[in-house]
């Protein structure tokens, strides 16, 4: 699988009038694409623009211009390249965000014309929205491909304390199909959404949705308090699998015929699902907690985690600050801490994916 | 194929785990909750106690105990040992009879239920016809006589419980020769008492509740004597020679009746109302015991003047001119007398009276002048004042052990020297492996020191902190010593005293250093006392320091209780632990964490406002740190602000209320009433159920934030000598963990011993760790270079532990309610963690390091974490890799107080309260297992006279 790809078409819009375009072609190893940051560095190096912020996009198999700005979509881009991966690079401040998105390519307008002649579109001013990396996601539906259609797995991202998660759960009972016929079994349900809360604002959860799993762990057999504790313990990266009370908005998968609304899937929920999710979570869960250490020297300085050494088990924001005896006078200083851990430890501890997150200012992590 | 094994499923480790860990609930310490019945076998010298929850417990010599549980969980109403047998019969309140036996099995006796039986009448008969009210196991050991509510007496065969219908003694047969006018006035009513003739097993005495007493000849199946009592009967007792018996009555009287062959309908010899002439309460049980000197002991329960002393729980002992009414602290369930059961002995010569009261067991020595109480070796009333906290110290050095015992023996001088009179069975358990102390803190400001080494939890010493403070009540105030009339001659016995005069005295945290004898005790009103063990009485001033934990925080108003007032001037302390310094936290909130370092002579304490460090050598406050979050208003309110303390003056009224409740719960009868109540209850339950369905319980899902209440609450404090600043120099340090998930680390500078008094101890904050999940920090621990937990202070100095490894890098373990996390030191970075709550939905309630030894080899042991969760599960988690080893369900998750009371030992055992008065002991270790193991010898059952001679009272000469 060492088939080399041909690389990128770079373009830089240097203003509305002057357009200067460069093309470069280079190869990447498909099986080991590496990290986005490395790739980004490579692009900057190849184009000799070491200090210029750029947006990176590519055309996917449907011809859409899609952004590359993290490991996930970078890997996706590499894996779908067939065989050529076309990459578009724009200087960030000149970027035309409207070029991105689905249908951008199918609008029968050459993507290049979008990029190279942006003024074509500027007859009516449209709202400029920033790149996905400037947003942070608040929620997503995940694992649609592995869940029964009647279920929905919702991920809520909680940042800081500005917006409450804002929902309540209760005990209840639901009817299940079992080998012995219909049975009433106890279940946990969403009982209330707080107006303005995260849960309500996503629109993905509703009152009377039955909670089936919390972060990959089934709630059946657990008490309301146990489920509450699990949810709160996972509150920074909460993944709830629900069976929506309203089954009309289910995602209908292509492979399914419309006739089967999935009533028989209740009891046949694939047992492998929690494992899949658990695997998926392994890499993700580290994002939820960044303990803060305040030491007796140094200033509160957020230091992004250094280039991952692939052995770090957890990222930590280290804030060094000086204490004058026990008073709270802070003096600036700067010291960086690299996480290190012995290999022998990592053998014994739970297997965790190397941390590959970048850090935002508040120390929390974005994962798209 | 190894790769198919799940990670962590190493077969070698699995085998090792089996050698290390094992879960057993081994023994229940303390006093049974809600006892309901008492039985005694003079033959086995064993006592049996039944409870309202259907448990039955047998006790003999110290260490000899058995427990059984009726499946039905119904109240045990009566217990009767089968004469000369290792068997007993219990009657439950569902009218079922159960036959239990002690059988030897692999070198130890076991209590097992053999048979069960419910008496059934003919179809259509009312349930009262077969409601058993009196049970007489006949000395022949073959039959049981069952008196019923209908007045009929059924005979059932043992052990099969087959009803011998032809031998039923009907009330009609009994009434045949009773004078017309008497029988017209009183129908037989229920059978109140059945007593076998002490000399002639063919005669039994039948007492009916309306007053009629009949001596029944079993051979000829007819009544030989009729005793026409005029008062409602309560109980009967034969005199030893069978020439007389005594009956006691509802009106507080007792009557002596002669039994002779010439008079078939004798008149009473004597009729007496001992506490007359005003109306008296019933005498519910009576003994008449003969002695060599001729003066009998007359011992009876109740009979107090109804109006003025009707609320007392008394048993009176009358011996010639001596008379004492023992006044018990709670309702008397039953009592028995231990007397000479040698058949050859001419007299009873009672030696002891054993009284089962609702809350404690009291034994009175009847041989010693003054009738002093005997200190029971078991069945201690743990709850004589409510337990507020407990602390376990393993492996006490002999020296300290002896000093504590000596201090305790000075407190116990008023107890009798009599050896424990209930001495049946043989304890064959191995000697306890080490000396263990369990310290319990109580609501009344006392700390009790229990010998927890073996099966018998035994009180060694009681420490009171009350003397340091001025309280509303005089410590010597005892409502019985003052103003007690000469008559009746009441004497208060027992220690149960659940009413606290001042809840602020309550003990919240205890820390004992077993090497130095230093003890730190902290209480509800922010008081921290440091004490030293002194073998002599002493009078000295307690130094007093204040720790203002709010520091510069302004705008706060403490709405809780005030601090306790201290006594000025020197205070006299008895031998034992004597306080020498008092640190008073301000505000005087309950002390939530405590740590003592006896080598550095430092004590650290924390409340909901912050924590402080006190140098008890120089008696100087080193520093305080406020942890209060500015928006946390709740922390300012005292937890007791809405609780009123119960003053002694109120006790009587409480007692009355309780008494009336008890008496309204009639033993029998009034069944129509009960069913009505039941119905009402059921309806109420239904209503509440419906209500619940309308408004279901909901739980809010919200991340914890820094603004939550009680984030500043200091949950744990820990001293460690470790690498805090750099990896080359280690230093003393103090660690504190809060409810809000913050860990503070302070670097301490303790002057060397020679300059210890000259230079101050200094402290400097070195680190602060904010756990992002913000769960309460419940444990902090430093592991040395070999990943072994640091030893306790002075442990190394006493050669009881290896010196910690200071070469390799140390690690910090922080246990929150939700996660276990290991960090590196001195640079704090996270190494690994175990997220318990996120995975299982349970929370850590208690955590301790415990050492587990292998049962296979002596040279292997390891340290693990013993963890109790809020679901009542116990988990063992390995160190330092935080791998779950094993999990056992231990406590019901609804049993919140049981979970809160749990305390682990350093060697993988633990205790938790199963009731206010009982500790369940459990063991997680294969090696350290303290459980009763005892033998009760079976008598030779068959027809040899040897048994009969030995067994005495229950003479079995049936064929004679």
Short mmCIF file of N, CA and C in Angstrom, two decimals, chain A residues 158 161 163-171 191-192 214 217 222-236 238 285-286 288-296 313-314 316 318 320 323 325-326 335 337 339-341 344-345 348-350 352, chain B residues 7 551-552 623 625 696-707 724-725 746 763-774 811 818-819 821 823-824 826-835 837-843 870-871 880-881 883 893:
data_model
loop_
_atom_site.label_atom_id
_atom_site.label_comp_id
_atom_site.label_asym_id
_atom_site.label_seq_id
_atom_site.Cartn_x
_atom_site.Cartn_y
_atom_site.Cartn_z
N UNK A 158 -19.68 19.91 26.51
CA UNK A 158 -19.88 20.94 27.53
C UNK A 158 -18.59 21.71 27.69
N UNK A 161 -18.56 26.71 32.01
CA UNK A 161 -19.78 26.64 32.79
C UNK A 161 -20.84 27.57 32.24
N UNK A 163 -22.98 27.40 29.74
CA UNK A 163 -24.30 26.92 29.39
C UNK A 163 -24.56 25.60 30.08
N UNK A 164 -25.62 25.53 30.83
CA UNK A 164 -25.86 24.27 31.54
C UNK A 164 -26.25 23.15 30.57
N UNK A 165 -25.99 21.95 30.96
CA UNK A 165 -26.45 20.80 30.17
C UNK A 165 -27.97 20.85 30.09
N UNK A 166 -28.57 21.13 31.25
CA UNK A 166 -29.99 21.48 31.26
C UNK A 166 -30.96 20.38 30.91
N UNK A 167 -30.86 19.24 31.55
CA UNK A 167 -31.97 18.30 31.43
C UNK A 167 -32.11 17.46 32.69
N UNK A 168 -33.25 16.82 32.80
CA UNK A 168 -33.55 16.00 33.97
C UNK A 168 -33.92 14.60 33.48
N UNK A 169 -33.64 13.64 34.33
CA UNK A 169 -34.07 12.29 33.99
C UNK A 169 -34.96 11.74 35.09
N UNK A 170 -35.72 10.72 34.76
CA UNK A 170 -36.64 10.13 35.72
C UNK A 170 -36.73 8.62 35.47
N UNK A 171 -37.32 7.94 36.43
CA UNK A 171 -37.63 6.53 36.24
C UNK A 171 -38.91 6.41 35.44
N UNK A 191 -36.93 13.67 31.52
CA UNK A 191 -38.20 14.16 32.06
C UNK A 191 -38.41 15.64 31.78
N UNK A 192 -37.33 16.35 31.54
CA UNK A 192 -37.52 17.78 31.41
C UNK A 192 -36.29 18.38 30.75
N UNK A 214 -25.18 5.39 28.49
CA UNK A 214 -24.43 6.60 28.81
C UNK A 214 -22.96 6.28 28.52
N UNK A 217 -22.20 2.69 28.10
CA UNK A 217 -22.56 1.72 29.12
C UNK A 217 -24.07 1.67 29.27
N UNK A 222 -29.59 -0.30 36.15
CA UNK A 222 -29.00 0.70 37.02
C UNK A 222 -30.09 1.63 37.55
N UNK A 223 -29.84 2.13 38.73
CA UNK A 223 -30.85 2.99 39.35
C UNK A 223 -30.74 4.41 38.79
N UNK A 224 -31.78 5.17 39.07
CA UNK A 224 -31.80 6.57 38.60
C UNK A 224 -30.58 7.32 39.14
N UNK A 225 -30.25 7.06 40.39
CA UNK A 225 -29.11 7.77 40.96
C UNK A 225 -27.80 7.34 40.31
N UNK A 226 -27.72 6.06 40.01
CA UNK A 226 -26.50 5.59 39.34
C UNK A 226 -26.35 6.25 37.98
N UNK A 227 -27.44 6.30 37.25
CA UNK A 227 -27.38 6.89 35.91
C UNK A 227 -27.06 8.39 36.04
N UNK A 228 -27.64 9.02 37.05
CA UNK A 228 -27.34 10.43 37.28
C UNK A 228 -25.84 10.62 37.52
N UNK A 229 -25.29 9.78 38.39
CA UNK A 229 -23.86 9.89 38.68
C UNK A 229 -23.02 9.65 37.43
N UNK A 230 -23.42 8.68 36.63
CA UNK A 230 -22.66 8.40 35.41
C UNK A 230 -22.69 9.59 34.47
N UNK A 231 -23.88 10.18 34.34
CA UNK A 231 -24.00 11.31 33.42
C UNK A 231 -23.18 12.49 33.91
N UNK A 232 -23.23 12.73 35.21
CA UNK A 232 -22.49 13.87 35.74
C UNK A 232 -21.00 13.62 35.63
N UNK A 233 -20.61 12.38 35.88
CA UNK A 233 -19.18 12.06 35.77
C UNK A 233 -18.69 12.21 34.34
N UNK A 234 -19.59 12.05 33.40
CA UNK A 234 -19.21 12.18 31.99
C UNK A 234 -19.65 13.52 31.43
N UNK A 235 -19.98 14.46 32.28
CA UNK A 235 -20.69 15.64 31.80
C UNK A 235 -19.88 16.47 30.80
N UNK A 236 -18.57 16.33 30.81
CA UNK A 236 -17.79 17.12 29.87
C UNK A 236 -17.77 16.52 28.47
N UNK A 238 -20.49 14.04 27.14
CA UNK A 238 -21.58 13.13 27.44
C UNK A 238 -22.13 12.53 26.16
N UNK A 285 -12.01 10.15 25.36
CA UNK A 285 -12.40 10.49 26.72
C UNK A 285 -11.38 11.39 27.42
N UNK A 286 -10.18 11.35 26.91
CA UNK A 286 -9.18 12.15 27.58
C UNK A 286 -9.46 13.64 27.44
N UNK A 288 -11.99 15.15 28.17
CA UNK A 288 -12.95 15.74 29.07
C UNK A 288 -12.32 16.34 30.31
N UNK A 289 -11.11 15.96 30.60
CA UNK A 289 -10.58 16.44 31.84
C UNK A 289 -9.17 16.96 31.70
N UNK A 290 -9.02 18.15 32.07
CA UNK A 290 -7.69 18.71 32.11
C UNK A 290 -7.51 19.26 33.51
N UNK A 291 -6.91 18.49 34.36
CA UNK A 291 -6.68 18.98 35.71
C UNK A 291 -5.69 20.14 35.64
N UNK A 292 -5.86 21.06 36.51
CA UNK A 292 -4.99 22.22 36.52
C UNK A 292 -4.06 22.12 37.71
N UNK A 293 -2.80 22.27 37.44
CA UNK A 293 -1.83 22.23 38.52
C UNK A 293 -1.27 23.63 38.70
N UNK A 294 -1.32 24.11 39.89
CA UNK A 294 -0.69 25.39 40.18
C UNK A 294 0.50 25.10 41.06
N UNK A 295 1.67 25.40 40.54
CA UNK A 295 2.86 25.13 41.35
C UNK A 295 3.32 26.43 42.00
N UNK A 296 4.33 26.31 42.79
CA UNK A 296 4.72 27.47 43.58
C UNK A 296 5.64 28.43 42.84
N UNK A 313 -0.34 9.90 28.76
CA UNK A 313 -1.61 9.28 29.01
C UNK A 313 -2.67 10.31 29.19
N UNK A 314 -2.26 11.47 29.45
CA UNK A 314 -3.26 12.48 29.69
C UNK A 314 -2.60 13.83 29.53
N UNK A 316 -2.18 17.67 30.37
CA UNK A 316 -2.35 18.49 31.56
C UNK A 316 -1.99 19.91 31.21
N UNK A 318 -0.43 22.95 32.62
CA UNK A 318 0.35 23.28 33.80
C UNK A 318 0.43 24.79 33.91
N UNK A 320 2.11 27.51 36.02
CA UNK A 320 3.12 27.71 37.04
C UNK A 320 2.90 29.08 37.64
N UNK A 323 4.19 31.77 44.45
CA UNK A 323 3.53 32.13 45.68
C UNK A 323 4.52 32.84 46.58
N UNK A 325 5.11 33.27 49.97
CA UNK A 325 4.66 32.49 51.11
C UNK A 325 3.25 31.98 50.82
N UNK A 326 2.30 32.32 51.62
CA UNK A 326 0.99 31.79 51.35
C UNK A 326 0.06 32.81 50.72
N UNK A 335 7.55 28.48 32.34
CA UNK A 335 8.20 27.18 32.42
C UNK A 335 7.27 26.22 31.73
N UNK A 337 6.08 22.35 30.91
CA UNK A 337 6.17 20.98 31.37
C UNK A 337 5.81 20.04 30.26
N UNK A 339 4.84 16.26 29.42
CA UNK A 339 4.41 15.06 30.11
C UNK A 339 5.30 13.91 29.72
N UNK A 340 5.57 13.16 30.68
CA UNK A 340 6.37 11.98 30.38
C UNK A 340 5.85 10.85 31.24
N UNK A 341 5.98 9.71 30.74
CA UNK A 341 5.62 8.58 31.58
C UNK A 341 6.42 7.39 31.13
N UNK A 344 6.90 1.30 31.16
CA UNK A 344 6.41 0.18 31.96
C UNK A 344 5.03 0.47 32.53
N UNK A 345 4.79 1.72 32.79
CA UNK A 345 3.48 2.07 33.32
C UNK A 345 2.43 1.89 32.25
N UNK A 348 0.82 -1.40 31.93
CA UNK A 348 -0.10 -1.86 32.96
C UNK A 348 -1.42 -1.12 32.94
N UNK A 349 -1.35 0.11 32.54
CA UNK A 349 -2.57 0.88 32.64
C UNK A 349 -3.45 0.59 31.44
N UNK A 350 -4.66 1.10 31.52
CA UNK A 350 -5.56 0.84 30.42
C UNK A 350 -4.99 1.43 29.13
N UNK A 352 -4.60 3.41 26.16
CA UNK A 352 -5.22 4.67 25.77
C UNK A 352 -4.54 5.17 24.51
N UNK B 7 -7.30 -8.46 28.11
CA UNK B 7 -6.22 -7.84 28.87
C UNK B 7 -6.56 -7.88 30.35
N UNK B 551 -10.18 33.69 58.00
CA UNK B 551 -9.11 34.64 57.76
C UNK B 551 -9.67 36.00 57.38
N UNK B 552 -9.29 36.45 56.17
CA UNK B 552 -9.66 37.81 55.78
C UNK B 552 -11.00 37.87 55.06
N UNK B 623 -0.41 27.56 60.46
CA UNK B 623 -1.08 28.35 59.42
C UNK B 623 -2.53 27.89 59.31
N UNK B 625 -5.72 27.90 56.18
CA UNK B 625 -6.00 28.16 54.77
C UNK B 625 -7.51 28.12 54.61
N UNK B 696 -43.05 12.04 39.28
CA UNK B 696 -41.95 11.11 39.48
C UNK B 696 -40.71 11.83 39.99
N UNK B 697 -39.87 11.06 40.61
CA UNK B 697 -38.60 11.61 41.07
C UNK B 697 -37.76 11.94 39.85
N UNK B 698 -37.25 13.14 39.82
CA UNK B 698 -36.36 13.45 38.72
C UNK B 698 -35.00 13.83 39.27
N UNK B 699 -34.00 13.66 38.45
CA UNK B 699 -32.65 14.04 38.82
C UNK B 699 -32.12 15.00 37.78
N UNK B 700 -31.53 16.06 38.28
CA UNK B 700 -30.98 17.05 37.38
C UNK B 700 -29.61 16.59 36.89
N UNK B 701 -29.38 16.73 35.63
CA UNK B 701 -28.08 16.36 35.08
C UNK B 701 -27.32 17.67 34.83
N UNK B 702 -26.33 17.89 35.61
CA UNK B 702 -25.56 19.12 35.46
C UNK B 702 -24.12 18.90 35.89
N UNK B 703 -23.23 19.42 35.13
CA UNK B 703 -21.82 19.33 35.52
C UNK B 703 -21.62 20.10 36.81
N UNK B 704 -20.68 19.61 37.61
CA UNK B 704 -20.38 20.35 38.83
C UNK B 704 -19.60 21.61 38.47
N UNK B 705 -19.83 22.64 39.21
CA UNK B 705 -19.09 23.85 38.94
C UNK B 705 -18.43 24.33 40.22
N UNK B 706 -17.57 25.29 40.04
CA UNK B 706 -16.85 25.82 41.20
C UNK B 706 -17.80 26.50 42.18
N UNK B 707 -18.98 26.86 41.69
CA UNK B 707 -19.90 27.61 42.54
C UNK B 707 -20.80 26.70 43.38
N UNK B 724 8.27 17.29 47.07
CA UNK B 724 7.20 18.21 46.70
C UNK B 724 7.71 19.27 45.74
N UNK B 725 8.95 19.70 45.95
CA UNK B 725 9.48 20.82 45.16
C UNK B 725 10.42 20.34 44.07
N UNK B 746 1.18 21.58 51.01
CA UNK B 746 2.01 22.54 51.72
C UNK B 746 3.33 21.89 52.08
N UNK B 763 5.36 26.70 57.10
CA UNK B 763 4.63 26.02 56.02
C UNK B 763 4.50 26.96 54.84
N UNK B 764 4.56 26.42 53.68
CA UNK B 764 4.47 27.21 52.47
C UNK B 764 3.65 26.43 51.45
N UNK B 765 2.72 27.09 50.82
CA UNK B 765 1.94 26.35 49.83
C UNK B 765 2.82 26.04 48.63
N UNK B 766 2.82 24.81 48.21
CA UNK B 766 3.68 24.39 47.11
C UNK B 766 2.89 24.06 45.86
N UNK B 767 1.72 23.49 46.05
CA UNK B 767 0.96 23.08 44.87
C UNK B 767 -0.53 23.19 45.15
N UNK B 768 -1.21 23.31 44.05
CA UNK B 768 -2.66 23.24 44.12
C UNK B 768 -3.12 22.52 42.86
N UNK B 769 -3.87 21.49 43.04
CA UNK B 769 -4.34 20.72 41.89
C UNK B 769 -5.85 20.83 41.85
N UNK B 770 -6.37 21.28 40.73
CA UNK B 770 -7.83 21.30 40.58
C UNK B 770 -8.22 20.16 39.66
N UNK B 771 -8.90 19.18 40.21
CA UNK B 771 -9.38 18.10 39.36
C UNK B 771 -10.54 18.65 38.54
N UNK B 772 -10.47 18.44 37.24
CA UNK B 772 -11.51 19.03 36.41
C UNK B 772 -12.87 18.41 36.67
N UNK B 773 -12.91 17.18 37.10
CA UNK B 773 -14.23 16.59 37.32
C UNK B 773 -14.84 17.05 38.64
N UNK B 774 -14.04 17.75 39.43
CA UNK B 774 -14.55 18.46 40.61
C UNK B 774 -15.28 17.58 41.61
N UNK B 811 5.04 8.82 43.89
CA UNK B 811 3.81 9.07 43.15
C UNK B 811 2.72 9.50 44.13
N UNK B 818 -15.23 9.93 42.42
CA UNK B 818 -15.49 9.37 41.10
C UNK B 818 -14.31 8.68 40.44
N UNK B 819 -13.09 9.09 40.81
CA UNK B 819 -11.93 8.58 40.08
C UNK B 819 -10.77 8.31 41.02
N UNK B 821 -6.63 8.60 40.68
CA UNK B 821 -5.65 9.16 39.75
C UNK B 821 -4.27 9.09 40.37
N UNK B 823 -0.47 10.57 40.06
CA UNK B 823 0.33 11.65 39.49
C UNK B 823 1.79 11.41 39.84
N UNK B 824 2.65 11.95 39.01
CA UNK B 824 4.07 11.90 39.34
C UNK B 824 4.38 13.01 40.33
N UNK B 826 8.09 15.15 41.82
CA UNK B 826 7.50 16.40 42.30
C UNK B 826 6.72 17.15 41.22
N UNK B 827 7.06 16.95 39.94
CA UNK B 827 6.26 17.61 38.91
C UNK B 827 4.95 16.84 38.81
N UNK B 828 3.88 17.52 39.08
CA UNK B 828 2.61 16.81 39.08
C UNK B 828 2.11 16.63 37.67
N UNK B 829 2.21 15.44 37.16
CA UNK B 829 1.55 15.17 35.88
C UNK B 829 0.87 13.82 36.00
N UNK B 830 -0.20 13.73 35.31
CA UNK B 830 -1.05 12.57 35.49
C UNK B 830 -0.43 11.35 34.86
N UNK B 831 -0.44 10.27 35.59
CA UNK B 831 0.13 9.04 35.06
C UNK B 831 -0.95 8.08 34.61
N UNK B 832 -1.86 7.81 35.50
CA UNK B 832 -2.95 6.94 35.09
C UNK B 832 -4.13 7.16 36.01
N UNK B 833 -5.25 6.62 35.56
CA UNK B 833 -6.44 6.84 36.36
C UNK B 833 -7.44 5.73 36.13
N UNK B 834 -8.37 5.66 37.05
CA UNK B 834 -9.48 4.72 36.93
C UNK B 834 -10.74 5.54 37.17
N UNK B 835 -11.60 5.55 36.16
CA UNK B 835 -12.81 6.36 36.28
C UNK B 835 -13.96 5.46 36.70
N UNK B 837 -16.91 6.16 38.44
CA UNK B 837 -18.30 6.58 38.29
C UNK B 837 -18.73 6.60 36.83
N UNK B 838 -17.84 7.05 35.98
CA UNK B 838 -18.21 7.14 34.57
C UNK B 838 -18.51 5.76 34.01
N UNK B 839 -17.86 4.75 34.56
CA UNK B 839 -18.05 3.41 34.03
C UNK B 839 -19.17 2.65 34.73
N UNK B 840 -19.31 2.87 36.02
CA UNK B 840 -20.22 2.01 36.76
C UNK B 840 -21.36 2.76 37.44
N UNK B 841 -21.26 4.05 37.48
CA UNK B 841 -22.33 4.79 38.14
C UNK B 841 -22.30 4.68 39.64
N UNK B 842 -21.16 4.28 40.20
CA UNK B 842 -21.08 4.25 41.65
C UNK B 842 -20.02 5.25 42.11
N UNK B 843 -20.06 5.59 43.38
CA UNK B 843 -19.16 6.60 43.91
C UNK B 843 -18.40 6.03 45.09
N UNK B 870 -20.96 3.81 47.07
CA UNK B 870 -22.28 4.22 47.56
C UNK B 870 -23.34 3.16 47.28
N UNK B 871 -23.02 2.18 46.46
CA UNK B 871 -23.98 1.10 46.22
C UNK B 871 -23.77 -0.03 47.22
N UNK B 880 0.37 -0.06 42.25
CA UNK B 880 -0.01 1.31 41.88
C UNK B 880 -0.75 1.38 40.55
N UNK B 881 -1.21 0.24 40.03
CA UNK B 881 -1.71 0.28 38.65
C UNK B 881 -3.22 0.48 38.55
N UNK B 883 -5.89 -1.33 39.07
CA UNK B 883 -6.69 -2.34 38.37
C UNK B 883 -7.70 -2.90 39.35
N UNK B 893 -27.65 -1.02 49.24
CA UNK B 893 -27.37 0.37 48.89
C UNK B 893 -28.34 1.34 49.58
#
